[in-house]
Short mmCIF file of C-alpha atoms and ligand atoms in Angstrom, two decimals:
data_model
loop_
_atom_site.label_atom_id
_atom_site.label_comp_id
_atom_site.label_asym_id
_atom_site.label_seq_id
_atom_site.Cartn_x
_atom_site.Cartn_y
_atom_site.Cartn_z
CA MET E 1065 41.02 188.43 309.95
CA THR E 1066 38.40 188.44 311.88
CA GLN E 1067 36.76 188.51 315.55
CA THR E 1068 38.96 187.26 318.89
CA LYS E 1069 38.02 186.10 322.03
CA SER E 1070 37.00 189.83 324.00
CA ILE E 1071 38.74 189.42 326.89
CA ASN E 1072 36.88 191.98 329.04
CA LYS E 1073 33.24 190.53 327.17
CA LYS E 1074 32.49 193.65 327.04
CA ILE E 1075 31.25 193.53 322.98
CA SER E 1076 31.51 191.56 319.90
CA ASP E 1077 30.91 194.13 317.55
CA TYR E 1078 34.20 194.76 315.93
CA ALA E 1079 36.57 193.15 313.72
CA ILE E 1080 41.19 193.76 314.45
CA ALA E 1081 43.89 191.20 314.95
CA ASP E 1082 44.59 190.10 318.52
CA ILE E 1083 42.46 190.94 321.35
CA GLU E 1084 45.66 189.94 324.10
CA LEU E 1085 47.38 193.24 322.81
CA ALA E 1086 45.72 195.43 324.47
CA GLU E 1087 47.34 195.71 327.59
CA PHE E 1088 50.28 196.17 326.49
CA GLY E 1089 48.11 199.26 323.76
CA ARG E 1090 47.03 200.36 327.62
CA ARG E 1091 50.58 200.52 328.71
CA GLU E 1092 51.43 202.69 325.78
CA ILE E 1093 48.56 204.44 325.39
CA GLU E 1094 49.26 205.74 329.44
CA ILE E 1095 52.97 207.27 328.01
CA ALA E 1096 51.35 208.99 324.92
CA GLU E 1097 48.43 210.68 326.76
CA LYS E 1098 51.80 211.96 329.70
CA GLU E 1099 53.07 213.35 325.71
CA MET E 1100 49.51 215.11 324.95
CA PRO E 1101 48.51 218.01 327.00
CA GLY E 1102 46.16 219.27 325.14
CA LEU E 1103 44.13 216.00 325.25
CA ILE E 1104 43.80 215.89 328.26
CA ALA E 1105 42.89 219.06 328.98
CA MET E 1106 40.30 219.27 327.06
CA ARG E 1107 39.15 216.47 328.80
CA GLU E 1108 39.61 218.40 331.73
CA LYS E 1109 38.20 221.69 330.26
CA TYR E 1110 35.44 220.73 329.10
CA GLY E 1111 34.35 217.05 330.89
CA PRO E 1112 32.36 218.29 333.13
CA ASP E 1113 29.62 219.92 330.99
CA GLN E 1114 29.58 217.01 328.63
CA PRO E 1115 29.27 218.68 324.83
CA LEU E 1116 29.03 215.35 323.72
CA LYS E 1117 26.65 213.79 325.09
CA GLY E 1118 24.29 212.36 323.32
CA ALA E 1119 26.69 212.47 319.98
CA LYS E 1120 27.38 209.58 317.43
CA VAL E 1121 30.84 209.59 316.49
CA MET E 1122 32.32 207.76 313.59
CA GLY E 1123 36.01 207.87 313.17
CA SER E 1124 37.69 207.18 309.27
CA LEU E 1125 41.17 207.55 310.34
CA HIS E 1126 45.14 205.61 311.30
CA MET E 1127 44.28 203.76 314.40
CA THR E 1128 47.23 204.29 316.39
CA ILE E 1129 47.99 205.12 319.71
CA GLN E 1130 47.46 208.45 319.48
CA THR E 1131 44.43 208.16 317.47
CA ALA E 1132 43.27 205.84 320.71
CA VAL E 1133 43.92 209.10 323.65
CA LEU E 1134 41.90 210.83 320.87
CA ILE E 1135 38.92 208.76 320.99
CA GLU E 1136 39.16 208.23 324.52
CA THR E 1137 39.30 211.96 324.35
CA LEU E 1138 35.98 212.48 322.46
CA ILE E 1139 34.43 209.21 324.90
CA ALA E 1140 35.20 211.68 328.13
CA LEU E 1141 33.45 214.50 326.42
CA GLY E 1142 30.10 212.21 326.96
CA ALA E 1143 30.35 210.81 323.16
CA ASP E 1144 29.87 207.75 321.67
CA VAL E 1145 32.01 206.78 319.58
CA ARG E 1146 32.63 203.73 316.76
CA TRP E 1147 36.25 203.77 314.81
CA ALA E 1148 37.47 202.16 311.60
CA SER E 1149 41.40 203.22 309.63
CA CYS E 1150 41.76 204.83 307.23
CA ASN E 1151 45.17 203.43 305.22
CA ILE E 1152 45.28 199.28 305.13
CA PHE E 1153 48.45 200.16 306.95
CA SER E 1154 48.59 203.00 309.07
CA THR E 1155 46.85 200.61 312.21
CA GLN E 1156 48.51 199.56 315.31
CA ASP E 1157 47.08 196.99 316.19
CA HIS E 1158 47.76 196.70 320.13
CA ALA E 1159 46.31 200.34 320.19
CA ALA E 1160 42.65 198.80 318.90
CA ALA E 1161 42.98 196.17 320.87
CA ALA E 1162 43.33 198.48 323.93
CA ILE E 1163 40.01 200.55 322.39
CA VAL E 1164 37.98 197.18 322.00
CA ASP E 1165 39.30 196.47 325.08
CA SER E 1166 37.26 199.43 326.79
CA GLY E 1167 33.97 198.70 325.23
CA VAL E 1168 34.41 200.75 321.83
CA PRO E 1169 33.89 198.90 318.13
CA VAL E 1170 37.35 198.92 316.39
CA PHE E 1171 36.92 197.83 312.68
CA ALA E 1172 40.97 198.02 311.13
CA TYR E 1173 43.91 195.10 311.51
CA LYS E 1174 47.24 196.78 309.89
CA GLY E 1175 47.68 194.70 306.89
CA GLU E 1176 43.65 194.27 306.13
CA THR E 1177 42.28 193.40 302.50
CA LEU E 1178 40.63 196.81 301.03
CA GLU E 1179 37.78 194.51 300.48
CA GLU E 1180 37.84 194.74 304.00
CA TYR E 1181 38.77 198.50 304.67
CA TRP E 1182 35.65 199.59 302.25
CA GLN E 1183 33.36 197.03 304.47
CA TYR E 1184 34.49 198.73 308.14
CA THR E 1185 34.31 202.05 306.69
CA LYS E 1186 30.15 200.85 306.54
CA ARG E 1187 30.50 198.91 309.85
CA ALA E 1188 32.04 202.01 311.96
CA LEU E 1189 29.30 204.28 310.20
CA THR E 1190 26.02 201.93 311.02
CA TRP E 1191 24.78 201.89 315.13
CA PRO E 1192 23.79 198.51 315.84
CA ASP E 1193 19.95 199.93 315.65
CA GLY E 1194 20.66 200.50 311.99
CA SER E 1195 21.07 204.34 312.35
CA GLY E 1196 24.43 206.45 311.13
CA PRO E 1197 26.73 209.08 312.46
CA ASP E 1198 25.58 212.48 314.03
CA ILE E 1199 29.92 214.05 312.93
CA ILE E 1200 32.50 212.38 311.75
CA VAL E 1201 36.40 212.57 311.94
CA ASP E 1202 37.47 211.49 308.91
CA ASP E 1203 41.36 211.72 307.30
CA GLY E 1204 41.67 211.75 303.30
CA GLY E 1205 37.45 211.82 303.07
CA ASP E 1206 37.03 208.28 302.52
CA ALA E 1207 34.09 208.21 304.33
CA THR E 1208 32.52 211.12 303.65
CA LEU E 1209 33.16 209.68 299.91
CA MET E 1210 31.57 206.55 301.20
CA ILE E 1211 28.61 207.85 302.28
CA HIS E 1212 28.53 210.59 299.35
CA ARG E 1213 28.71 207.76 296.51
CA GLY E 1214 26.70 205.25 298.31
CA TYR E 1215 23.97 208.20 298.08
CA PHE E 1216 24.70 209.31 294.67
CA GLY E 1217 24.05 206.10 293.46
CA GLU E 1218 20.63 205.78 294.95
CA ASP E 1219 19.93 208.10 292.74
CA ASN E 1220 21.69 206.97 289.53
CA PRO E 1221 22.45 203.53 290.29
CA SER E 1222 23.83 202.79 287.26
CA MET E 1223 26.59 204.95 287.92
CA LEU E 1224 27.89 202.23 290.22
CA ASP E 1225 28.10 200.05 286.82
CA GLU E 1226 30.50 202.48 284.87
CA PRO E 1227 33.18 201.13 283.45
CA THR E 1228 36.61 202.06 285.77
CA ASP E 1229 40.30 200.68 285.85
CA ASN E 1230 40.19 202.46 289.22
CA LYS E 1231 40.37 198.63 291.48
CA GLU E 1232 39.53 200.50 294.20
CA VAL E 1233 36.43 202.14 292.88
CA LYS E 1234 35.34 198.21 291.52
CA ILE E 1235 35.25 197.34 295.34
CA GLN E 1236 33.42 200.18 297.03
CA ASN E 1237 30.78 200.45 294.57
CA GLU E 1238 30.57 196.51 294.91
CA LEU E 1239 29.64 196.97 298.24
CA LEU E 1240 27.61 199.72 297.36
CA LYS E 1241 25.44 197.61 295.27
CA GLU E 1242 25.03 195.18 297.85
CA ILE E 1243 23.80 197.75 300.12
CA GLN E 1244 21.94 199.50 297.72
CA LYS E 1245 19.95 195.72 297.60
CA GLU E 1246 19.45 195.44 301.00
CA ASP E 1247 18.17 199.28 301.26
CA ASN E 1248 18.10 201.52 299.06
CA LYS E 1249 17.74 203.76 301.24
CA PHE E 1250 20.75 203.69 303.15
CA TRP E 1251 22.62 206.11 301.87
CA HIS E 1252 20.33 209.68 302.02
CA LYS E 1253 19.15 208.39 305.62
CA LEU E 1254 22.40 208.73 306.79
CA ALA E 1255 23.23 212.11 305.15
CA LYS E 1256 20.26 213.58 305.87
CA ASN E 1257 21.11 212.56 310.00
CA CYS E 1258 24.83 214.12 309.44
CA ARG E 1259 25.49 217.14 311.10
CA GLY E 1260 29.22 217.34 309.69
CA VAL E 1261 32.40 216.04 309.69
CA ALA E 1262 35.79 217.31 310.52
CA GLU E 1263 38.93 216.34 307.61
CA GLU E 1264 41.74 216.27 309.54
CA THR E 1265 44.74 216.02 306.70
CA THR E 1266 45.24 218.57 303.12
CA THR E 1267 43.86 216.05 300.92
CA GLY E 1268 40.49 215.51 301.92
CA VAL E 1269 40.59 219.64 303.01
CA HIS E 1270 40.69 219.69 298.72
CA ARG E 1271 37.86 216.79 298.06
CA LEU E 1272 35.86 219.08 300.55
CA TYR E 1273 36.37 222.54 298.82
CA GLN E 1274 35.67 220.30 294.70
CA MET E 1275 32.13 218.51 296.30
CA ARG E 1276 31.55 222.08 297.79
CA ASP E 1277 31.80 224.26 294.26
CA LYS E 1278 29.56 221.08 292.19
CA GLY E 1279 27.02 221.44 294.92
CA GLU E 1280 27.18 218.07 295.78
CA LEU E 1281 28.63 218.34 299.06
CA LEU E 1282 25.57 216.94 301.80
CA PHE E 1283 26.46 218.59 305.38
CA PRO E 1284 28.58 220.97 306.92
CA ALA E 1285 32.27 219.70 306.63
CA ILE E 1286 35.57 221.96 309.61
CA ASN E 1287 39.01 222.28 307.12
CA VAL E 1288 41.15 220.56 310.85
CA ASN E 1289 44.73 220.50 308.54
CA ASP E 1290 44.67 224.39 307.86
CA SER E 1291 44.12 225.33 311.39
CA VAL E 1292 47.70 226.75 312.02
CA THR E 1293 48.45 224.78 314.94
CA LYS E 1294 47.64 221.80 312.69
CA SER E 1295 48.98 221.88 309.63
CA LYS E 1296 52.28 224.42 310.68
CA PHE E 1297 52.38 221.33 313.37
CA ASP E 1298 51.53 218.35 312.01
CA ASN E 1299 52.50 218.50 308.57
CA ILE E 1300 55.51 219.74 309.04
CA TYR E 1301 56.73 218.78 312.55
CA GLY E 1302 54.97 215.75 312.56
CA CYS E 1303 56.74 214.72 309.43
CA ARG E 1304 60.57 216.10 310.13
CA GLU E 1305 59.71 213.29 313.29
CA SER E 1306 58.19 210.36 310.61
CA CYS E 1307 58.88 210.49 307.95
CA VAL E 1308 63.46 209.58 308.10
CA ASP E 1309 62.33 206.68 311.08
CA ALA E 1310 60.09 205.15 308.26
CA ILE E 1311 63.44 205.24 305.56
CA LYS E 1312 65.48 203.80 308.23
CA ARG E 1313 62.72 200.98 309.70
CA ALA E 1314 62.10 200.10 306.79
CA THR E 1315 66.07 199.59 305.11
CA ASP E 1316 68.46 200.12 308.12
CA VAL E 1317 69.64 202.93 305.37
CA MET E 1318 72.32 205.01 306.70
CA VAL E 1319 71.58 208.98 304.91
CA ALA E 1320 74.34 210.20 305.25
CA GLY E 1321 76.36 210.74 302.28
CA LYS E 1322 73.33 209.70 300.22
CA THR E 1323 70.68 212.92 297.39
CA ALA E 1324 67.21 212.72 298.52
CA MET E 1325 64.73 213.77 296.31
CA VAL E 1326 61.22 215.34 297.67
CA CYS E 1327 59.08 215.69 294.93
CA GLY E 1328 56.67 218.84 297.09
CA PHE E 1329 57.91 221.30 298.75
CA GLY E 1330 54.52 222.03 300.21
CA ASP E 1331 54.11 221.70 304.50
CA VAL E 1332 55.21 217.82 304.71
CA GLY E 1333 58.00 218.56 302.32
CA LYS E 1334 59.62 220.87 303.61
CA GLY E 1335 59.35 218.16 306.67
CA SER E 1336 60.42 215.30 305.58
CA ALA E 1337 62.69 218.13 303.41
CA GLN E 1338 64.76 219.28 306.91
CA ALA E 1339 64.42 215.52 308.12
CA LEU E 1340 67.24 214.46 305.41
CA SER E 1341 69.13 217.31 304.81
CA ALA E 1342 69.55 216.78 309.14
CA HIS E 1343 71.19 213.80 308.27
CA ARG E 1344 73.86 214.97 305.86
CA ALA E 1345 71.55 214.10 302.83
CA LYS E 1346 72.03 215.75 299.77
CA VAL E 1347 68.65 217.16 298.82
CA LEU E 1348 66.59 218.05 295.58
CA ILE E 1349 63.32 219.21 295.74
CA SER E 1350 60.62 219.01 292.22
CA GLU E 1351 58.47 221.49 292.69
CA ILE E 1352 55.74 222.89 289.62
CA ASP E 1353 54.66 226.20 291.99
CA PRO E 1354 57.55 228.71 291.74
CA ILE E 1355 56.34 230.15 295.01
CA CYS E 1356 58.16 227.02 296.50
CA ALA E 1357 60.61 226.08 294.21
CA LEU E 1358 62.49 229.78 295.00
CA GLN E 1359 61.45 229.00 298.89
CA ALA E 1360 63.26 225.41 298.16
CA CYS E 1361 66.23 227.47 297.10
CA MET E 1362 66.34 229.59 299.86
CA ALA E 1363 66.58 226.18 302.53
CA GLY E 1364 69.42 226.04 300.67
CA TYR E 1365 68.49 222.98 298.23
CA THR E 1366 68.67 222.39 294.71
CA VAL E 1367 65.22 222.36 292.91
CA ARG E 1368 65.12 219.85 289.75
CA THR E 1369 63.02 217.91 287.43
CA VAL E 1370 62.68 214.03 289.11
CA GLU E 1371 64.05 213.06 285.29
CA GLU E 1372 67.34 214.93 285.86
CA ALA E 1373 67.30 213.86 289.40
CA LEU E 1374 67.66 210.39 287.97
CA PRO E 1375 71.23 209.48 288.12
CA GLU E 1376 71.41 210.42 290.51
CA ALA E 1377 68.84 210.74 293.32
CA ASP E 1378 69.44 207.25 295.69
CA ILE E 1379 65.99 207.83 298.05
CA TYR E 1380 62.75 210.00 296.10
CA VAL E 1381 60.06 210.70 298.69
CA THR E 1382 56.48 212.45 297.43
CA ALA E 1383 54.68 214.47 298.91
CA SER E 1384 52.69 216.57 296.75
CA GLY E 1385 49.33 215.37 297.58
CA ASN E 1386 49.67 214.75 292.85
CA CYS E 1387 48.78 211.54 291.00
CA ASP E 1388 51.88 210.32 289.34
CA VAL E 1389 54.09 211.83 290.12
CA ILE E 1390 57.21 209.16 289.83
CA THR E 1391 55.81 207.16 287.15
CA ALA E 1392 56.93 203.46 286.48
CA GLU E 1393 58.99 204.61 283.69
CA HIS E 1394 60.57 207.17 285.99
CA MET E 1395 61.28 203.94 287.92
CA SER E 1396 62.98 201.56 286.24
CA LYS E 1397 65.88 204.05 285.32
CA MET E 1398 66.74 204.42 289.03
CA LYS E 1399 69.87 203.84 289.42
CA ASP E 1400 70.78 200.56 291.24
CA GLN E 1401 69.52 200.40 295.00
CA ALA E 1402 66.79 203.41 294.99
CA ILE E 1403 65.17 203.89 297.67
CA VAL E 1404 61.48 204.83 296.99
CA CYS E 1405 58.02 205.72 299.03
CA ASN E 1406 55.64 209.04 299.33
CA ILE E 1407 54.30 210.12 301.95
CA GLY E 1408 51.91 211.34 301.12
CA HIS E 1409 48.14 211.46 302.06
CA PHE E 1410 47.00 207.96 298.82
CA ASP E 1411 49.00 205.59 297.19
CA ASN E 1412 49.00 206.75 293.80
CA GLU E 1413 52.24 209.72 293.88
CA ILE E 1414 53.55 206.32 292.84
CA GLN E 1415 52.69 204.61 289.80
CA VAL E 1416 52.74 201.13 291.85
CA ASP E 1417 50.42 198.98 289.21
CA GLN E 1418 52.50 200.39 286.33
CA LEU E 1419 55.58 199.05 288.26
CA ASN E 1420 54.02 195.50 288.51
CA ASN E 1421 53.24 195.13 285.63
CA TRP E 1422 56.97 196.70 284.32
CA PRO E 1423 57.74 194.41 281.66
CA GLY E 1424 60.71 191.60 282.69
CA VAL E 1425 60.26 193.38 286.21
CA THR E 1426 60.51 190.70 289.56
CA LYS E 1427 59.15 191.91 292.64
CA THR E 1428 60.56 190.04 296.61
CA GLU E 1429 58.78 190.70 299.77
CA ILE E 1430 61.75 192.05 301.67
CA LYS E 1431 59.57 191.86 304.62
CA PRO E 1432 55.41 193.64 305.23
CA GLY E 1433 56.22 197.15 303.79
CA THR E 1434 59.21 196.31 301.74
CA HIS E 1435 59.70 195.56 298.36
CA GLN E 1436 62.53 194.73 296.11
CA TYR E 1437 61.96 195.39 291.82
CA THR E 1438 64.82 194.15 290.10
CA PHE E 1439 64.44 194.88 286.40
CA GLU E 1440 65.66 192.82 283.80
CA ASP E 1441 69.19 194.64 283.17
CA GLY E 1442 70.05 193.57 287.18
CA ARG E 1443 69.12 196.66 288.83
CA SER E 1444 67.02 196.56 292.25
CA ILE E 1445 65.00 199.09 293.79
CA TYR E 1446 62.95 199.22 296.37
CA LEU E 1447 59.69 200.46 297.39
CA LEU E 1448 58.18 201.10 300.65
CA ALA E 1449 54.43 201.32 302.35
CA GLU E 1450 53.28 199.09 298.55
CA GLY E 1451 53.52 203.45 298.28
CA ARG E 1452 50.97 204.21 300.62
CA LEU E 1453 52.16 206.79 303.60
CA VAL E 1454 55.57 205.49 304.14
CA ASN E 1455 54.67 207.25 308.38
CA LEU E 1456 52.89 205.23 308.50
CA GLY E 1457 52.83 201.96 306.96
CA CYS E 1458 56.58 201.09 307.96
CA ALA E 1459 56.54 203.86 310.53
CA THR E 1460 53.79 204.52 312.92
CA GLY E 1461 52.93 208.10 311.96
CA HIS E 1462 53.77 210.85 314.29
CA PRO E 1463 55.06 211.31 317.93
CA SER E 1464 52.01 211.70 320.02
CA PHE E 1465 52.87 215.39 321.28
CA VAL E 1466 52.14 217.71 317.44
CA MET E 1467 49.59 214.99 317.03
CA SER E 1468 48.22 216.24 320.24
CA ASN E 1469 47.71 220.28 318.59
CA SER E 1470 45.92 218.13 315.31
CA PHE E 1471 43.63 216.22 317.56
CA SER E 1472 42.76 219.35 320.45
CA ASN E 1473 41.51 220.79 316.65
CA GLN E 1474 39.61 218.01 316.07
CA THR E 1475 38.01 217.94 319.12
CA LEU E 1476 37.24 221.23 319.82
CA ALA E 1477 35.46 219.98 315.84
CA ALA E 1478 33.02 217.38 317.07
CA ILE E 1479 32.00 219.94 319.43
CA ASP E 1480 31.48 222.95 317.00
CA ASN E 1481 29.84 220.52 314.41
CA TRP E 1482 27.33 218.53 317.31
CA GLN E 1483 25.89 222.14 318.44
CA LYS E 1484 26.32 224.64 316.35
CA ASP E 1485 23.34 224.44 313.25
CA LYS E 1486 25.44 224.83 310.24
CA LYS E 1487 24.08 225.91 306.10
CA VAL E 1488 26.10 222.84 304.39
CA ASP E 1489 29.77 224.64 304.11
CA VAL E 1490 33.98 224.06 304.58
CA TYR E 1491 34.19 226.07 307.28
CA HIS E 1492 38.04 226.88 310.15
CA LEU E 1493 38.41 227.03 313.48
CA ASP E 1494 37.94 230.36 315.26
CA LYS E 1495 41.39 231.80 315.61
CA GLU E 1496 41.07 231.89 318.22
CA LEU E 1497 40.49 228.10 319.34
CA ASP E 1498 43.75 227.67 316.77
CA GLU E 1499 45.51 230.16 319.67
CA GLU E 1500 44.08 228.12 322.37
CA VAL E 1501 45.55 224.87 321.53
CA ALA E 1502 48.89 226.53 320.80
CA ARG E 1503 49.07 227.64 324.14
CA LEU E 1504 47.52 224.08 326.34
CA HIS E 1505 51.09 223.14 324.09
CA LEU E 1506 53.32 225.48 325.67
CA GLY E 1507 53.57 224.45 329.33
CA LYS E 1508 54.92 220.90 328.62
CA LEU E 1509 58.21 222.75 326.84
CA ASP E 1510 58.26 225.51 329.46
CA ALA E 1511 57.60 227.92 327.27
CA HIS E 1512 56.61 231.42 329.08
CA LEU E 1513 54.09 233.94 326.82
CA THR E 1514 55.09 237.88 327.29
CA LYS E 1515 51.99 239.68 327.87
CA MET E 1516 50.87 242.33 325.14
CA THR E 1517 50.78 245.22 326.82
CA LYS E 1518 50.83 247.94 324.53
CA HIS E 1519 50.84 247.88 320.37
CA GLN E 1520 53.70 249.91 318.76
CA SER E 1521 51.08 251.65 316.86
CA ASP E 1522 50.12 253.59 319.95
CA TYR E 1523 53.51 255.26 319.63
CA LEU E 1524 52.15 256.71 316.36
CA GLY E 1525 49.35 258.07 317.74
CA VAL E 1526 47.26 255.60 316.08
CA PRO E 1527 44.00 254.20 317.57
CA VAL E 1528 44.07 251.08 318.30
CA GLU E 1529 40.67 249.84 319.00
CA GLY E 1530 39.75 246.63 321.43
CA PRO E 1531 42.33 243.89 322.06
CA TYR E 1532 45.36 243.46 319.47
CA LYS E 1533 45.08 240.41 316.98
CA PRO E 1534 48.47 239.67 315.04
CA GLU E 1535 46.19 238.45 312.44
CA HIS E 1536 49.00 239.62 309.97
CA TYR E 1537 51.52 237.12 311.39
CA ARG E 1538 52.70 234.80 309.17
CA TYR E 1539 53.82 231.05 310.34
P1 NAD F 1888 50.61 220.90 300.49
O1 NAD F 1888 49.09 221.34 299.69
O2 NAD F 1888 51.19 221.85 301.74
O3 NAD F 1888 51.86 221.02 299.21
C1 NAD F 1888 52.06 219.83 298.08
C2 NAD F 1888 53.69 221.17 297.39
O4 NAD F 1888 53.32 220.05 296.10
C3 NAD F 1888 52.84 222.32 296.89
O5 NAD F 1888 53.25 222.92 297.35
C4 NAD F 1888 52.30 221.45 295.66
O6 NAD F 1888 53.30 222.83 294.53
C5 NAD F 1888 54.00 220.85 294.83
N1 NAD F 1888 52.95 219.77 294.19
C6 NAD F 1888 51.69 219.33 293.12
N2 NAD F 1888 52.05 218.64 292.33
C7 NAD F 1888 52.91 217.82 292.04
C8 NAD F 1888 54.24 217.71 291.75
N3 NAD F 1888 53.04 216.71 290.12
N4 NAD F 1888 55.59 217.00 291.41
C9 NAD F 1888 56.34 218.20 292.28
N5 NAD F 1888 55.25 219.12 292.99
C10 NAD F 1888 53.64 219.03 293.42
O7 NAD F 1888 50.00 219.98 301.23
P2 NAD F 1888 51.13 219.21 302.29
O8 NAD F 1888 49.89 219.23 303.15
O9 NAD F 1888 52.00 219.32 302.01
O10 NAD F 1888 50.64 217.48 302.29
C11 NAD F 1888 50.82 216.94 300.51
C12 NAD F 1888 50.07 216.38 301.53
O11 NAD F 1888 50.41 214.67 302.06
C13 NAD F 1888 48.87 216.01 301.17
O12 NAD F 1888 48.73 214.49 300.32
C14 NAD F 1888 49.04 214.94 302.67
O13 NAD F 1888 46.81 215.09 302.52
C15 NAD F 1888 50.01 214.73 302.75
N6 NAD F 1888 50.02 214.56 304.89
C16 NAD F 1888 49.83 213.56 304.51
C17 NAD F 1888 51.21 213.64 305.93
C18 NAD F 1888 51.41 212.30 306.67
O14 NAD F 1888 52.17 212.31 308.07
N7 NAD F 1888 51.38 211.31 305.71
C19 NAD F 1888 51.06 214.67 307.02
C20 NAD F 1888 50.11 215.08 306.42
C21 NAD F 1888 49.50 216.03 304.97
N1 RBV F 1889 48.43 210.75 311.40
N2 RBV F 1889 48.59 210.86 312.24
C1 RBV F 1889 49.14 210.19 313.25
N3 RBV F 1889 50.51 208.91 315.03
O1 RBV F 1889 48.26 208.99 314.63
N4 RBV F 1889 50.65 210.80 312.28
C2 RBV F 1889 50.19 211.05 311.44
C3 RBV F 1889 49.59 209.76 314.39
C4 RBV F 1889 48.00 212.49 310.25
C5 RBV F 1889 48.46 213.42 310.19
O2 RBV F 1889 48.00 214.19 311.08
C6 RBV F 1889 48.13 213.51 308.86
O3 RBV F 1889 47.44 214.79 308.20
C7 RBV F 1889 47.26 212.08 308.13
O4 RBV F 1889 47.25 211.77 309.37
C8 RBV F 1889 47.42 211.82 306.44
O5 RBV F 1889 46.81 210.90 306.80
#
């Protein structure tokens, strides 16, 4: 799907499903703004000084209603923005339409192909004069990966011909070779001018540290995920609302009374398990980390391996950020009518390709995002969102309020990347900024913060210098 007629006539540089959805998108953006006090406060506080004036900002992040409010916040601070999604199924087409209607180039539609996905990422990275972005807002690291693979492919073109079974790498290699034919310094020029990237999610952050440790990272990066007001809110409380929402939109199944297994008890696993448990499922956890496994026991869950869960579990949710957690063989042994889905960033937690090629299996589309697989013995299972992150593939992602926290951090990271000259490394936002983000959200919930006057160690005669900072508190 490509351009459709523009109702505002402002731009022709975009690729979305249907510009006619703009008005619907605008109405939902207006509702979201009321639930995103952090982003609105950012506009009020920083807007007059235009701290992003002159900054070309490229985003590779789910094109949802919440992201639309982020985009308009970056613009209110002076940025020149281009956007693509970071997932082929997560775009809310009415959000994309409203943003294009306001004059911002967006390249994303729900159900785009993988070929389109990488072309769209490249188009969002390329300004009309051929230049690249000054700063990047990334989620999962695909924009960053494309720039780095393009760059190293220009140094060593044979890299793009190395044999691979990974279909996405194959698609990306073909596109990078095409770009190289047109301009064999495209990615070198782009990387040189890029002042920094801000990364949204756990998996993307892991990729950044790997690149930094190998000495391959080409520009500074900010780890937004590990701000407390991101990972301890979005990953936990966001998934607590959007995980079961997605399973229900996809299947309408009754969760109470079922046995659900959550694979991975990190932040996303904790939120997902809480939601399933709150719906009165019996929850099993699989973990590779003894500390997280013990935490799961303390929370009242049963810790088991996937193999042990197979005769019992009705619902499986992977939340590990790791690959091959549920194999095709596992799925071939699940109970009849079992539901399998992933809420981690990438689709390799579940062996989807191997399932598609499983001997004797037949695949039936119930509706987009809900597929039935029937094995030779007549048992069926349901795979949601084709193994991609289920809350954005089968539902609409996290609610606005929690995303306001994440995206306030993204806004602060964009200002930092644009305004500060930093050495190439992976940085965090200061704790003061984390506290500022939290503070901006207290009013909406009518929370009354206590002002600390004296610290206990004063009474013990231990002098406390300067303002007291509760650094040792755990979240
Ligand atoms: P995390 O590191 O806090 O937790 C991952 C957990 O999985 C860890 O405890 C780890 O020990 C465990 N694990 C790893 N391999 C495992 C295996 N083979 N079997 C069982 N457990 C295993 O990470 P997180 O912040 O919870 O994020 C998890 C994934 O979800 C990442 O890919 C992240 O990018 C993504 N994410 C998705 C959303 C969303 O809206 N869908 C939101 C935030 C994060
Ligand atoms: N996420 N975005 C939404 N509604 O726009 N919901 C979830 C939304 C983000 C979340 O921050 C997580 O880290 C990332 O998606 C995983 O790709």
